[in-house]
Amino acid sequence: MAYSKIVIFAILALPLLLSGAETRKAVLPGSELFKMCCKNQPEFGTCDTKEDDERCTQMCLDGCSTNKGGGCQPISAAPGSVCSCYC
């Protein structure tokens, strides 16, 4: 009798445990969530202060599926820095 209660409990508990498992979709390089990854973001505007760097990081976290963020990176082609999302 006790064995059957354990089996029933296990059957009921398994779906609850699995429902909390994080599922992650595969993201292909051409997909919408990959467009910001590994690229400079000139539309961000100036990227010179710590606050700009934090906004850049958040924008890259929200717009790129790799969840690696980004930061203000100096570039030689223009004065100042540009927001760049990490790969």
mmCIF file of N, CA and C in Angstrom:
data_model
loop_
_atom_site.group_PDB
_atom_site.id
_atom_site.type_symbol
_atom_site.label_atom_id
_atom_site.label_comp_id
_atom_site.label_asym_id
_atom_site.label_seq_id
_atom_site.Cartn_x
_atom_site.Cartn_y
_atom_site.Cartn_z
ATOM 1 N N MET A 1 0.818 -1.190 0.000
ATOM 2 C CA MET A 1 0.000 0.000 0.000
ATOM 3 C C MET A 1 0.865 1.258 0.000
ATOM 4 N N ALA A 2 1.911 1.260 0.807
ATOM 5 C CA ALA A 2 2.800 2.426 0.871
ATOM 6 C C ALA A 2 3.523 2.613 -0.452
ATOM 7 N N TYR A 3 3.881 1.512 -1.103
ATOM 8 C CA TYR A 3 4.582 1.583 -2.379
ATOM 9 C C TYR A 3 3.711 2.257 -3.437
ATOM 10 N N SER A 4 2.436 1.947 -3.466
ATOM 11 C CA SER A 4 1.535 2.554 -4.453
ATOM 12 C C SER A 4 1.359 4.048 -4.204
ATOM 13 N N LYS A 5 1.384 4.472 -2.950
ATOM 14 C CA LYS A 5 1.293 5.903 -2.646
ATOM 15 C C LYS A 5 2.532 6.646 -3.141
ATOM 16 N N ILE A 6 3.690 6.034 -3.007
ATOM 17 C CA ILE A 6 4.929 6.646 -3.484
ATOM 18 C C ILE A 6 4.906 6.771 -5.002
ATOM 19 N N VAL A 7 4.440 5.752 -5.677
ATOM 20 C CA VAL A 7 4.366 5.777 -7.139
ATOM 21 C C VAL A 7 3.388 6.854 -7.595
ATOM 22 N N ILE A 8 2.246 6.950 -6.963
ATOM 23 C CA ILE A 8 1.255 7.973 -7.316
ATOM 24 C C ILE A 8 1.828 9.362 -7.061
ATOM 25 N N PHE A 9 2.500 9.536 -5.935
ATOM 26 C CA PHE A 9 3.114 10.822 -5.625
ATOM 27 C C PHE A 9 4.164 11.186 -6.683
ATOM 28 N N ALA A 10 4.978 10.223 -7.064
ATOM 29 C CA ALA A 10 6.013 10.472 -8.069
ATOM 30 C C ALA A 10 5.391 10.848 -9.416
ATOM 31 N N ILE A 11 4.325 10.183 -9.786
ATOM 32 C CA ILE A 11 3.648 10.487 -11.054
ATOM 33 C C ILE A 11 3.059 11.894 -11.019
ATOM 34 N N LEU A 12 2.522 12.305 -9.882
ATOM 35 C CA LEU A 12 1.951 13.643 -9.764
ATOM 36 C C LEU A 12 3.034 14.721 -9.654
ATOM 37 N N ALA A 13 4.146 14.408 -9.019
ATOM 38 C CA ALA A 13 5.197 15.396 -8.802
ATOM 39 C C ALA A 13 6.035 15.645 -10.054
ATOM 40 N N LEU A 14 6.204 14.655 -10.882
ATOM 41 C CA LEU A 14 7.051 14.786 -12.065
ATOM 42 C C LEU A 14 6.607 15.912 -13.002
ATOM 43 N N PRO A 15 5.342 16.017 -13.365
ATOM 44 C CA PRO A 15 4.940 17.130 -14.234
ATOM 45 C C PRO A 15 5.162 18.501 -13.583
ATOM 46 N N LEU A 16 4.990 18.585 -12.272
ATOM 47 C CA LEU A 16 5.232 19.857 -11.588
ATOM 48 C C LEU A 16 6.704 20.241 -11.651
ATOM 49 N N LEU A 17 7.574 19.289 -11.479
ATOM 50 C CA LEU A 17 9.008 19.561 -11.555
ATOM 51 C C LEU A 17 9.422 19.935 -12.974
ATOM 52 N N LEU A 18 8.878 19.251 -13.941
ATOM 53 C CA LEU A 18 9.246 19.517 -15.332
ATOM 54 C C LEU A 18 8.657 20.826 -15.852
ATOM 55 N N SER A 19 7.548 21.264 -15.290
ATOM 56 C CA SER A 19 6.945 22.509 -15.755
ATOM 57 C C SER A 19 7.809 23.711 -15.408
ATOM 58 N N GLY A 20 8.654 23.600 -14.412
ATOM 59 C CA GLY A 20 9.549 24.682 -14.043
ATOM 60 C C GLY A 20 10.840 24.685 -14.832
ATOM 61 N N ALA A 21 11.070 23.663 -15.641
ATOM 62 C CA ALA A 21 12.299 23.595 -16.436
ATOM 63 C C ALA A 21 12.271 24.666 -17.507
ATOM 64 N N GLU A 22 13.395 25.336 -17.651
ATOM 65 C CA GLU A 22 13.485 26.411 -18.645
ATOM 66 C C GLU A 22 13.660 25.799 -20.028
ATOM 67 N N THR A 23 12.833 26.231 -20.937
ATOM 68 C CA THR A 23 12.973 25.790 -22.322
ATOM 69 C C THR A 23 13.518 26.944 -23.132
ATOM 70 N N ARG A 24 14.429 26.653 -24.004
ATOM 71 C CA ARG A 24 15.058 27.692 -24.797
ATOM 72 C C ARG A 24 14.932 27.341 -26.262
ATOM 73 N N LYS A 25 14.445 28.277 -27.037
ATOM 74 C CA LYS A 25 14.296 28.062 -28.461
ATOM 75 C C LYS A 25 15.636 28.249 -29.141
ATOM 76 N N ALA A 26 15.849 27.498 -30.188
ATOM 77 C CA ALA A 26 17.057 27.690 -30.989
ATOM 78 C C ALA A 26 16.910 28.987 -31.763
ATOM 79 N N VAL A 27 17.955 29.775 -31.774
ATOM 80 C CA VAL A 27 17.924 31.052 -32.460
ATOM 81 C C VAL A 27 18.889 30.985 -33.635
ATOM 82 N N LEU A 28 18.364 31.132 -34.814
ATOM 83 C CA LEU A 28 19.177 31.090 -36.015
ATOM 84 C C LEU A 28 19.737 32.467 -36.317
ATOM 85 N N PRO A 29 20.917 32.538 -36.932
ATOM 86 C CA PRO A 29 21.533 33.834 -37.224
ATOM 87 C C PRO A 29 20.666 34.797 -38.019
ATOM 88 N N GLY A 30 19.748 34.348 -38.815
ATOM 89 C CA GLY A 30 18.892 35.240 -39.587
ATOM 90 C C GLY A 30 17.623 35.657 -38.870
ATOM 91 N N SER A 31 17.397 35.153 -37.664
ATOM 92 C CA SER A 31 16.147 35.410 -36.967
ATOM 93 C C SER A 31 16.109 36.811 -36.369
ATOM 94 N N GLU A 32 14.933 37.211 -35.951
ATOM 95 C CA GLU A 32 14.698 38.562 -35.428
ATOM 96 C C GLU A 32 15.516 38.841 -34.167
ATOM 97 N N LEU A 33 15.654 37.864 -33.286
ATOM 98 C CA LEU A 33 16.377 38.076 -32.033
ATOM 99 C C LEU A 33 17.894 38.045 -32.210
ATOM 100 N N PHE A 34 18.371 37.822 -33.406
ATOM 101 C CA PHE A 34 19.808 37.756 -33.635
ATOM 102 C C PHE A 34 20.318 39.003 -34.341
ATOM 103 N N LYS A 35 19.425 39.904 -34.746
ATOM 104 C CA LYS A 35 19.811 41.045 -35.571
ATOM 105 C C LYS A 35 20.759 42.015 -34.877
ATOM 106 N N MET A 36 20.690 42.159 -33.573
ATOM 107 C CA MET A 36 21.541 43.109 -32.868
ATOM 108 C C MET A 36 22.864 42.490 -32.431
ATOM 109 N N CYS A 37 22.941 41.186 -32.414
ATOM 110 C CA CYS A 37 24.127 40.512 -31.903
ATOM 111 C C CYS A 37 25.349 40.806 -32.770
ATOM 112 N N CYS A 38 26.484 41.003 -32.107
ATOM 113 C CA CYS A 38 27.784 41.132 -32.778
ATOM 114 C C CYS A 38 27.868 42.336 -33.700
ATOM 115 N N LYS A 39 27.096 43.375 -33.433
ATOM 116 C CA LYS A 39 27.077 44.531 -34.329
ATOM 117 C C LYS A 39 27.130 45.833 -33.555
ATOM 118 N N ASN A 40 27.673 46.850 -34.208
ATOM 119 C CA ASN A 40 27.594 48.204 -33.680
ATOM 120 C C ASN A 40 26.168 48.710 -33.857
ATOM 121 N N GLN A 41 25.723 49.564 -32.944
ATOM 122 C CA GLN A 41 24.368 50.097 -32.972
ATOM 123 C C GLN A 41 24.426 51.618 -33.108
ATOM 124 N N PRO A 42 24.663 52.147 -34.322
ATOM 125 C CA PRO A 42 24.797 53.594 -34.488
ATOM 126 C C PRO A 42 23.513 54.356 -34.144
ATOM 127 N N GLU A 43 22.360 53.711 -34.244
ATOM 128 C CA GLU A 43 21.094 54.386 -33.926
ATOM 129 C C GLU A 43 20.979 54.692 -32.431
ATOM 130 N N PHE A 44 21.835 54.102 -31.615
ATOM 131 C CA PHE A 44 21.849 54.361 -30.179
ATOM 132 C C PHE A 44 22.259 55.801 -29.891
ATOM 133 N N GLY A 45 23.097 56.351 -30.735
ATOM 134 C CA GLY A 45 23.584 57.716 -30.526
ATOM 135 C C GLY A 45 24.900 57.718 -29.769
ATOM 136 N N THR A 46 25.181 58.833 -29.101
ATOM 137 C CA THR A 46 26.444 58.931 -28.386
ATOM 138 C C THR A 46 26.509 57.907 -27.261
ATOM 139 N N CYS A 47 27.694 57.429 -27.024
ATOM 140 C CA CYS A 47 27.895 56.383 -26.021
ATOM 141 C C CYS A 47 29.181 56.707 -25.268
ATOM 142 N N ASP A 48 29.126 57.758 -24.442
ATOM 143 C CA ASP A 48 30.342 58.242 -23.803
ATOM 144 C C ASP A 48 30.334 58.164 -22.278
ATOM 145 N N THR A 49 29.164 58.088 -21.665
ATOM 146 C CA THR A 49 29.101 58.099 -20.203
ATOM 147 C C THR A 49 28.815 56.701 -19.656
ATOM 148 N N LYS A 50 28.959 56.569 -18.348
ATOM 149 C CA LYS A 50 28.644 55.302 -17.697
ATOM 150 C C LYS A 50 27.168 54.966 -17.866
ATOM 151 N N GLU A 51 26.311 55.986 -17.809
ATOM 152 C CA GLU A 51 24.871 55.767 -17.995
ATOM 153 C C GLU A 51 24.586 55.274 -19.420
ATOM 154 N N ASP A 52 25.280 55.844 -20.401
ATOM 155 C CA ASP A 52 25.131 55.382 -21.783
ATOM 156 C C ASP A 52 25.546 53.920 -21.897
ATOM 157 N N ASP A 53 26.650 53.569 -21.240
ATOM 158 C CA ASP A 53 27.143 52.195 -21.279
ATOM 159 C C ASP A 53 26.122 51.236 -20.673
ATOM 160 N N GLU A 54 25.484 51.639 -19.573
ATOM 161 C CA GLU A 54 24.468 50.803 -18.934
ATOM 162 C C GLU A 54 23.232 50.658 -19.825
ATOM 163 N N ARG A 55 22.824 51.762 -20.481
ATOM 164 C CA ARG A 55 21.676 51.693 -21.407
ATOM 165 C C ARG A 55 22.004 50.801 -22.594
ATOM 166 N N CYS A 56 23.232 50.896 -23.091
ATOM 167 C CA CYS A 56 23.674 50.068 -24.210
ATOM 168 C C CYS A 56 23.628 48.592 -23.821
ATOM 169 N N THR A 57 24.151 48.284 -22.647
ATOM 170 C CA THR A 57 24.145 46.897 -22.167
ATOM 171 C C THR A 57 22.725 46.365 -22.096
ATOM 172 N N GLN A 58 21.799 47.154 -21.542
ATOM 173 C CA GLN A 58 20.411 46.706 -21.413
ATOM 174 C C GLN A 58 19.753 46.549 -22.779
ATOM 175 N N MET A 59 20.017 47.482 -23.694
ATOM 176 C CA MET A 59 19.448 47.383 -25.036
ATOM 177 C C MET A 59 19.919 46.100 -25.719
ATOM 178 N N CYS A 60 21.190 45.760 -25.558
ATOM 179 C CA CYS A 60 21.717 44.544 -26.175
ATOM 180 C C CYS A 60 21.169 43.287 -25.507
ATOM 181 N N LEU A 61 20.970 43.333 -24.188
ATOM 182 C CA LEU A 61 20.372 42.185 -23.509
ATOM 183 C C LEU A 61 18.947 41.959 -23.990
ATOM 184 N N ASP A 62 18.204 43.053 -24.193
ATOM 185 C CA ASP A 62 16.815 42.948 -24.645
ATOM 186 C C ASP A 62 16.703 42.573 -26.116
ATOM 187 N N GLY A 63 17.684 42.968 -26.930
ATOM 188 C CA GLY A 63 17.560 42.792 -28.370
ATOM 189 C C GLY A 63 18.370 41.675 -28.974
ATOM 190 N N CYS A 64 19.129 40.958 -28.162
ATOM 191 C CA CYS A 64 19.979 39.896 -28.704
ATOM 192 C C CYS A 64 19.798 38.633 -27.877
ATOM 193 N N SER A 65 19.595 37.532 -28.552
ATOM 194 C CA SER A 65 19.285 36.274 -27.878
ATOM 195 C C SER A 65 20.475 35.651 -27.157
ATOM 196 N N THR A 66 21.700 36.124 -27.395
ATOM 197 C CA THR A 66 22.850 35.523 -26.726
ATOM 198 C C THR A 66 22.943 35.935 -25.266
ATOM 199 N N ASN A 67 22.223 36.999 -24.878
ATOM 200 C CA ASN A 67 22.196 37.485 -23.492
ATOM 201 C C ASN A 67 23.582 37.795 -22.944
ATOM 202 N N LYS A 68 24.449 38.354 -23.786
ATOM 203 C CA LYS A 68 25.794 38.725 -23.342
ATOM 204 C C LYS A 68 25.939 40.221 -23.143
ATOM 205 N N GLY A 69 24.920 40.977 -23.494
ATOM 206 C CA GLY A 69 24.965 42.415 -23.290
ATOM 207 C C GLY A 69 25.784 43.130 -24.338
ATOM 208 N N GLY A 70 26.335 44.254 -23.947
ATOM 209 C CA GLY A 70 27.121 45.066 -24.856
ATOM 210 C C GLY A 70 27.782 46.180 -24.081
ATOM 211 N N GLY A 71 28.358 47.112 -24.809
ATOM 212 C CA GLY A 71 29.007 48.217 -24.151
ATOM 213 C C GLY A 71 29.465 49.256 -25.141
ATOM 214 N N CYS A 72 29.882 50.396 -24.627
ATOM 215 C CA CYS A 72 30.396 51.475 -25.462
ATOM 216 C C CYS A 72 31.809 51.124 -25.905
ATOM 217 N N GLN A 73 32.028 51.082 -27.205
ATOM 218 C CA GLN A 73 33.315 50.716 -27.757
ATOM 219 C C GLN A 73 33.854 51.857 -28.613
ATOM 220 N N PRO A 74 35.113 52.268 -28.389
ATOM 221 C CA PRO A 74 35.686 53.296 -29.250
ATOM 222 C C PRO A 74 35.929 52.734 -30.655
ATOM 223 N N ILE A 75 35.646 53.543 -31.653
ATOM 224 C CA ILE A 75 35.919 53.129 -33.034
ATOM 225 C C ILE A 75 36.784 54.192 -33.697
ATOM 226 N N SER A 76 37.633 53.783 -34.612
ATOM 227 C CA SER A 76 38.564 54.706 -35.243
ATOM 228 C C SER A 76 37.901 55.553 -36.326
ATOM 229 N N ALA A 77 36.800 55.098 -36.880
ATOM 230 C CA ALA A 77 36.150 55.795 -37.991
ATOM 231 C C ALA A 77 35.423 57.060 -37.551
ATOM 232 N N ALA A 78 35.129 57.185 -36.266
ATOM 233 C CA ALA A 78 34.373 58.344 -35.794
ATOM 234 C C ALA A 78 34.870 58.752 -34.408
ATOM 235 N N PRO A 79 34.698 60.011 -34.064
ATOM 236 C CA PRO A 79 35.083 60.415 -32.709
ATOM 237 C C PRO A 79 34.107 59.844 -31.678
ATOM 238 N N GLY A 80 34.603 59.544 -30.512
ATOM 239 C CA GLY A 80 33.749 59.016 -29.453
ATOM 240 C C GLY A 80 33.587 57.508 -29.553
ATOM 241 N N SER A 81 32.551 57.014 -28.897
ATOM 242 C CA SER A 81 32.304 55.582 -28.837
ATOM 243 C C SER A 81 30.942 55.249 -29.413
ATOM 244 N N VAL A 82 30.759 53.992 -29.761
ATOM 245 C CA VAL A 82 29.486 53.516 -30.299
ATOM 246 C C VAL A 82 29.044 52.304 -29.474
ATOM 247 N N CYS A 83 27.731 52.151 -29.326
ATOM 248 C CA CYS A 83 27.189 50.987 -28.631
ATOM 249 C C CYS A 83 27.392 49.761 -29.501
ATOM 250 N N SER A 84 27.952 48.711 -28.908
ATOM 251 C CA SER A 84 28.224 47.477 -29.647
ATOM 252 C C SER A 84 27.720 46.293 -28.832
ATOM 253 N N CYS A 85 26.916 45.449 -29.457
ATOM 254 C CA CYS A 85 26.388 44.241 -28.789
ATOM 255 C C CYS A 85 27.367 43.092 -28.969
ATOM 256 N N TYR A 86 27.641 42.383 -27.874
ATOM 257 C CA TYR A 86 28.597 41.290 -27.891
ATOM 258 C C TYR A 86 28.021 40.044 -28.559
ATOM 259 N N CYS A 87 28.931 39.208 -29.024
ATOM 260 C CA CYS A 87 28.543 37.935 -29.675
ATOM 261 C C CYS A 87 28.247 36.881 -28.639
#
